[in-house]
Every structure is written in C-alpha cells, then in structure tokens.
C-alpha cells in the first residue's frame, strides 16, 4: 500500500518534510508557508525558481497540496488549511532557530575581526534556503562586502567624536553586523548598554533610535566612501549626484543638496557637517550614468 501511495505521490508527511535535512523536502513546506495569507500563485519567473528546487513542478506541487488537504483554492487565491498549520509552524520555528544561530556565529566572527568568515557564514546560511535567500537579509552579497564591513571596525571619523571608547566599540560591532547582513534592525531599549544610552542621549530620540541611527551613519559612511572610490577609479563616471530620503526628518540643508550633481573630484564630503537632522545625515552618493552622447563627446 505504501508503495502505491508513494507511486502516486499522495502520501506526503508534512512533519517529516518540515524537519528534513534534504532541501527538496523542506522546500515544499517553504512554498506552502507562502500561502498562510491567501494569495494567487507566484508569477512565471518565481515559479521557475521554485521548479529548480522542488521534487516536482510548481503547479503539480500546488495541485498535490490541494489534494493533501493542505491548501484550499478559492478562485485565484490559495490558502493553507488548519491541517497544514502544525508543520508550517514547525518549519517557521526551524527558520527562526537557523536565523538566530547564523546571527550568533556572524557576531562571534565580527568580534574576532574576521569579516571574511562572517560573510562565509552569511552565504552558507542564505544558500540553505530553497530560493537561496532569507526573507530578512540583503540581496546576494558582493565578495568585497566583507572588506567594507571590516572598514567599519577600524573607522576613525568625526561621527564618533565625543563618544567613550566602550561606546565606539559597541556601535562599531552593531553597525558591522547590520552592514554584513545588509539588514537594519532596531534593538529594544533594554538591550542598549547604559553607557551607550548615556553617550548618545538625545531629546529627540529614544536610546534604541539613537543607537540605530548612529550605527546607520557608520555603515552609510563606508558605503559612500566605496561609491566615491569606485567612481574616482573608473573612467565611466564623471559626476556624482547627492541623493537621500525626503521626509519629516530631512533637514533644509540636505534637502537643498538632493539632486545636485558634482564632478567626482569636487563632490562634497558626506555626511554633511551642516546637516541638522536628529537622525544624522542620510545623504548618499549616486553615480550619474553618462548618456551615450556624453560618452561620444
Ligand atoms: Zn545630508
């Protein structure tokens, strides 16, 4: 009986799939969990990506889920059923544990100043996901990312003026960790050490916000430096534009700079010292791509 059931592919064991170490097994539950909120099937391009990792085609997999009673279909919308909930939750808990483990390992590597190792851990973690990426970290990282992250750890900049060595150290680790993952998260106030909170005390921001934005500044500075150096070293970019978010926290000085273009050698230094935003200057360099006529000239 088991043989026939297997032959017709109708005896999926959700729990076994959710806990399996075989990526083509847990990919099925990973797909299933995308339908916890009702949604239509994925578009053709996404379905192709799923096809590469699922043991059967994307459409056959959805049809099988419906047959298993794991998925219901209402018009164009699919949704997981209560029968699927236990192992979908089990898989979500597994993802959480994997994320925590990877983050701890990356943190340890960064504390040891080994950013190459930290990036390897990130890549390994992401490639263990059926589509090769986690839903919280950045896009496929460049190999040079680890050396950029490393620059944060050795940064000496006026952004850090007036802060105690302990606070600088703590902020650099926080910034480097976020930079390495290309993901930015606020910590609860309770997780901000008292010396950091005291050093960054601001009437406009909570300790959590103040730490977040200071760390963000460090990562942004390193990324801006990298953009500038790349433009300076190449022949294809002559001008750089100042870009940045326009919102309630954008100061008048930075607002006036947004959209301004400068020759690479004359571009003002970022962050702007004149910025008065409580969040700090969020301006960034954007290489201006020359039009075809410009290149001809
Ligand atoms: Zn600015």
mmCIF file with all atom_site columns, N, CA, C and O and ligand atoms in Angstrom, residues 242-244 250-251 253-255 257-258 270-277 280-284, ligand 1:
data_model
loop_
_atom_site.group_PDB
_atom_site.id
_atom_site.type_symbol
_atom_site.label_atom_id
_atom_site.label_alt_id
_atom_site.label_comp_id
_atom_site.label_asym_id
_atom_site.label_entity_id
_atom_site.label_seq_id
_atom_site.pdbx_PDB_ins_code
_atom_site.Cartn_x
_atom_site.Cartn_y
_atom_site.Cartn_z
_atom_site.occupancy
_atom_site.B_iso_or_equiv
_atom_site.pdbx_formal_charge
_atom_site.auth_seq_id
_atom_site.auth_comp_id
_atom_site.auth_asym_id
_atom_site.auth_atom_id
_atom_site.pdbx_PDB_model_num
ATOM   1  N  N   . UNK A 1 242 ? 24.006 63.814 -5.333 1.00 0.00 ? 242 UNK A N   1
ATOM   2  C  CA  . UNK A 1 242 ? 23.669 63.627 -3.923 1.00 0.00 ? 242 UNK A CA  1
ATOM   3  C  C   . UNK A 1 242 ? 22.203 63.212 -3.853 1.00 0.00 ? 242 UNK A C   1
ATOM   4  O  O   . UNK A 1 242 ? 21.340 63.916 -4.381 1.00 0.00 ? 242 UNK A O   1
ATOM   5  N  N   . UNK A 1 243 ? 21.959 62.081 -3.212 1.00 0.00 ? 243 UNK A N   1
ATOM   6  C  CA  . UNK A 1 243 ? 20.582 61.594 -3.090 1.00 0.00 ? 243 UNK A CA  1
ATOM   7  C  C   . UNK A 1 243 ? 20.290 61.325 -1.627 1.00 0.00 ? 243 UNK A C   1
ATOM   8  O  O   . UNK A 1 243 ? 21.214 61.223 -0.810 1.00 0.00 ? 243 UNK A O   1
ATOM   9  N  N   . UNK A 1 244 ? 19.021 61.223 -1.300 1.00 0.00 ? 244 UNK A N   1
ATOM   10 C  CA  . UNK A 1 244 ? 18.689 60.916 0.091  1.00 0.00 ? 244 UNK A CA  1
ATOM   11 C  C   . UNK A 1 244 ? 17.192 60.943 0.291  1.00 0.00 ? 244 UNK A C   1
ATOM   12 O  O   . UNK A 1 244 ? 16.452 61.440 -0.563 1.00 0.00 ? 244 UNK A O   1
ATOM   13 N  N   . UNK A 1 250 ? 14.231 65.172 7.139  1.00 0.00 ? 250 UNK A N   1
ATOM   14 C  CA  . UNK A 1 250 ? 15.247 65.718 6.236  1.00 0.00 ? 250 UNK A CA  1
ATOM   15 C  C   . UNK A 1 250 ? 15.451 67.191 6.568  1.00 0.00 ? 250 UNK A C   1
ATOM   16 O  O   . UNK A 1 250 ? 14.485 67.948 6.647  1.00 0.00 ? 250 UNK A O   1
ATOM   17 N  N   . UNK A 1 251 ? 16.706 67.586 6.805  1.00 0.00 ? 251 UNK A N   1
ATOM   18 C  CA  . UNK A 1 251 ? 16.941 68.993 7.155  1.00 0.00 ? 251 UNK A CA  1
ATOM   19 C  C   . UNK A 1 251 ? 16.983 69.842 5.881  1.00 0.00 ? 251 UNK A C   1
ATOM   20 O  O   . UNK A 1 251 ? 17.127 69.315 4.769  1.00 0.00 ? 251 UNK A O   1
ATOM   21 N  N   . UNK A 1 253 ? 19.189 71.882 4.786  1.00 0.00 ? 253 UNK A N   1
ATOM   22 C  CA  . UNK A 1 253 ? 20.479 71.864 4.096  1.00 0.00 ? 253 UNK A CA  1
ATOM   23 C  C   . UNK A 1 253 ? 20.556 70.666 3.146  1.00 0.00 ? 253 UNK A C   1
ATOM   24 O  O   . UNK A 1 253 ? 20.880 70.806 1.967  1.00 0.00 ? 253 UNK A O   1
ATOM   25 N  N   . UNK A 1 254 ? 20.244 69.499 3.688  1.00 0.00 ? 254 UNK A N   1
ATOM   26 C  CA  . UNK A 1 254 ? 20.340 68.278 2.873  1.00 0.00 ? 254 UNK A CA  1
ATOM   27 C  C   . UNK A 1 254 ? 19.291 68.284 1.762  1.00 0.00 ? 254 UNK A C   1
ATOM   28 O  O   . UNK A 1 254 ? 19.565 67.859 0.642  1.00 0.00 ? 254 UNK A O   1
ATOM   29 N  N   . UNK A 1 255 ? 18.102 68.808 2.086  1.00 0.00 ? 255 UNK A N   1
ATOM   30 C  CA  . UNK A 1 255 ? 17.035 68.861 1.084  1.00 0.00 ? 255 UNK A CA  1
ATOM   31 C  C   . UNK A 1 255 ? 17.506 69.653 -0.140 1.00 0.00 ? 255 UNK A C   1
ATOM   32 O  O   . UNK A 1 255 ? 17.247 69.273 -1.287 1.00 0.00 ? 255 UNK A O   1
ATOM   33 N  N   . UNK A 1 257 ? 20.513 69.977 -1.129 1.00 0.00 ? 257 UNK A N   1
ATOM   34 C  CA  . UNK A 1 257 ? 21.591 69.255 -1.819 1.00 0.00 ? 257 UNK A CA  1
ATOM   35 C  C   . UNK A 1 257 ? 21.077 68.115 -2.701 1.00 0.00 ? 257 UNK A C   1
ATOM   36 O  O   . UNK A 1 257 ? 21.700 67.747 -3.691 1.00 0.00 ? 257 UNK A O   1
ATOM   37 N  N   . UNK A 1 258 ? 19.936 67.544 -2.288 1.00 0.00 ? 258 UNK A N   1
ATOM   38 C  CA  . UNK A 1 258 ? 19.416 66.384 -3.028 1.00 0.00 ? 258 UNK A CA  1
ATOM   39 C  C   . UNK A 1 258 ? 19.226 66.739 -4.497 1.00 0.00 ? 258 UNK A C   1
ATOM   40 O  O   . UNK A 1 258 ? 18.647 67.761 -4.829 1.00 0.00 ? 258 UNK A O   1
ATOM   41 N  N   . UNK A 1 270 ? 30.530 63.472 2.422  1.00 0.00 ? 270 UNK A N   1
ATOM   42 C  CA  . UNK A 1 270 ? 29.363 63.011 3.191  1.00 0.00 ? 270 UNK A CA  1
ATOM   43 C  C   . UNK A 1 270 ? 29.881 62.250 4.409  1.00 0.00 ? 270 UNK A C   1
ATOM   44 O  O   . UNK A 1 270 ? 30.895 61.581 4.306  1.00 0.00 ? 270 UNK A O   1
ATOM   45 N  N   . UNK A 1 271 ? 29.165 62.281 5.528  1.00 0.00 ? 271 UNK A N   1
ATOM   46 C  CA  . UNK A 1 271 ? 27.937 63.052 5.782  1.00 0.00 ? 271 UNK A CA  1
ATOM   47 C  C   . UNK A 1 271 ? 28.192 64.569 5.814  1.00 0.00 ? 271 UNK A C   1
ATOM   48 O  O   . UNK A 1 271 ? 29.299 64.995 6.119  1.00 0.00 ? 271 UNK A O   1
ATOM   49 N  N   . UNK A 1 272 ? 27.155 65.334 5.488  1.00 0.00 ? 272 UNK A N   1
ATOM   50 C  CA  . UNK A 1 272 ? 27.249 66.785 5.553  1.00 0.00 ? 272 UNK A CA  1
ATOM   51 C  C   . UNK A 1 272 ? 27.427 67.227 7.004  1.00 0.00 ? 272 UNK A C   1
ATOM   52 O  O   . UNK A 1 272 ? 26.597 66.901 7.844  1.00 0.00 ? 272 UNK A O   1
ATOM   53 N  N   . UNK A 1 273 ? 28.462 68.012 7.243  1.00 0.00 ? 273 UNK A N   1
ATOM   54 C  CA  . UNK A 1 273 ? 28.638 68.518 8.611  1.00 0.00 ? 273 UNK A CA  1
ATOM   55 C  C   . UNK A 1 273 ? 27.536 69.502 8.971  1.00 0.00 ? 273 UNK A C   1
ATOM   56 O  O   . UNK A 1 273 ? 27.227 69.706 10.143 1.00 0.00 ? 273 UNK A O   1
ATOM   57 N  N   . UNK A 1 274 ? 26.956 70.139 7.965  1.00 0.00 ? 274 UNK A N   1
ATOM   58 C  CA  . UNK A 1 274 ? 25.932 71.157 8.216  1.00 0.00 ? 274 UNK A CA  1
ATOM   59 C  C   . UNK A 1 274 ? 24.551 70.558 8.453  1.00 0.00 ? 274 UNK A C   1
ATOM   60 O  O   . UNK A 1 274 ? 23.600 71.282 8.755  1.00 0.00 ? 274 UNK A O   1
ATOM   61 N  N   . UNK A 1 275 ? 24.433 69.242 8.317  1.00 0.00 ? 275 UNK A N   1
ATOM   62 C  CA  . UNK A 1 275 ? 23.125 68.599 8.487  1.00 0.00 ? 275 UNK A CA  1
ATOM   63 C  C   . UNK A 1 275 ? 22.635 68.790 9.927  1.00 0.00 ? 275 UNK A C   1
ATOM   64 O  O   . UNK A 1 275 ? 23.406 68.636 10.872 1.00 0.00 ? 275 UNK A O   1
ATOM   65 N  N   . UNK A 1 276 ? 21.352 69.139 10.071 1.00 0.00 ? 276 UNK A N   1
ATOM   66 C  CA  . UNK A 1 276 ? 20.798 69.353 11.417 1.00 0.00 ? 276 UNK A CA  1
ATOM   67 C  C   . UNK A 1 276 ? 19.743 68.305 11.784 1.00 0.00 ? 276 UNK A C   1
ATOM   68 O  O   . UNK A 1 276 ? 19.055 68.433 12.782 1.00 0.00 ? 276 UNK A O   1
ATOM   69 N  N   . UNK A 1 277 ? 19.590 67.286 10.966 1.00 0.00 ? 277 UNK A N   1
ATOM   70 C  CA  . UNK A 1 277 ? 18.587 66.263 11.270 1.00 0.00 ? 277 UNK A CA  1
ATOM   71 C  C   . UNK A 1 277 ? 18.972 65.509 12.541 1.00 0.00 ? 277 UNK A C   1
ATOM   72 O  O   . UNK A 1 277 ? 20.137 65.157 12.720 1.00 0.00 ? 277 UNK A O   1
ATOM   73 N  N   . UNK A 1 280 ? 20.796 62.396 11.856 1.00 0.00 ? 280 UNK A N   1
ATOM   74 C  CA  . UNK A 1 280 ? 22.083 62.484 11.176 1.00 0.00 ? 280 UNK A CA  1
ATOM   75 C  C   . UNK A 1 280 ? 21.856 62.542 9.672  1.00 0.00 ? 280 UNK A C   1
ATOM   76 O  O   . UNK A 1 280 ? 20.743 62.330 9.194  1.00 0.00 ? 280 UNK A O   1
ATOM   77 N  N   . UNK A 1 281 ? 22.917 62.846 8.955  1.00 0.00 ? 281 UNK A N   1
ATOM   78 C  CA  . UNK A 1 281 ? 22.808 62.995 7.501  1.00 0.00 ? 281 UNK A CA  1
ATOM   79 C  C   . UNK A 1 281 ? 22.626 61.625 6.849  1.00 0.00 ? 281 UNK A C   1
ATOM   80 O  O   . UNK A 1 281 ? 23.409 60.712 7.087  1.00 0.00 ? 281 UNK A O   1
ATOM   81 N  N   . UNK A 1 282 ? 21.578 61.511 6.055  1.00 0.00 ? 282 UNK A N   1
ATOM   82 C  CA  . UNK A 1 282 ? 21.321 60.234 5.378  1.00 0.00 ? 282 UNK A CA  1
ATOM   83 C  C   . UNK A 1 282 ? 21.607 60.324 3.882  1.00 0.00 ? 282 UNK A C   1
ATOM   84 O  O   . UNK A 1 282 ? 21.165 59.485 3.102  1.00 0.00 ? 282 UNK A O   1
ATOM   85 N  N   . UNK A 1 283 ? 22.336 61.369 3.486  1.00 0.00 ? 283 UNK A N   1
ATOM   86 C  CA  . UNK A 1 283 ? 22.632 61.544 2.061  1.00 0.00 ? 283 UNK A CA  1
ATOM   87 C  C   . UNK A 1 283 ? 23.595 60.466 1.572  1.00 0.00 ? 283 UNK A C   1
ATOM   88 O  O   . UNK A 1 283 ? 24.431 59.988 2.327  1.00 0.00 ? 283 UNK A O   1
ATOM   89 N  N   . UNK A 1 284 ? 23.456 60.125 0.317  1.00 0.00 ? 284 UNK A N   1
ATOM   90 C  CA  . UNK A 1 284 ? 24.381 59.142 -0.276 1.00 0.00 ? 284 UNK A CA  1
ATOM   91 C  C   . UNK A 1 284 ? 24.808 59.597 -1.669 1.00 0.00 ? 284 UNK A C   1
ATOM   92 O  O   . UNK A 1 284 ? 24.174 60.455 -2.282 1.00 0.00 ? 284 UNK A O   1
HETATM 93 ZN ZN1 . LIG B 2 .   ? 22.611 65.046 4.291  1.00 0.00 ? 1   LIG B ZN1 1
#
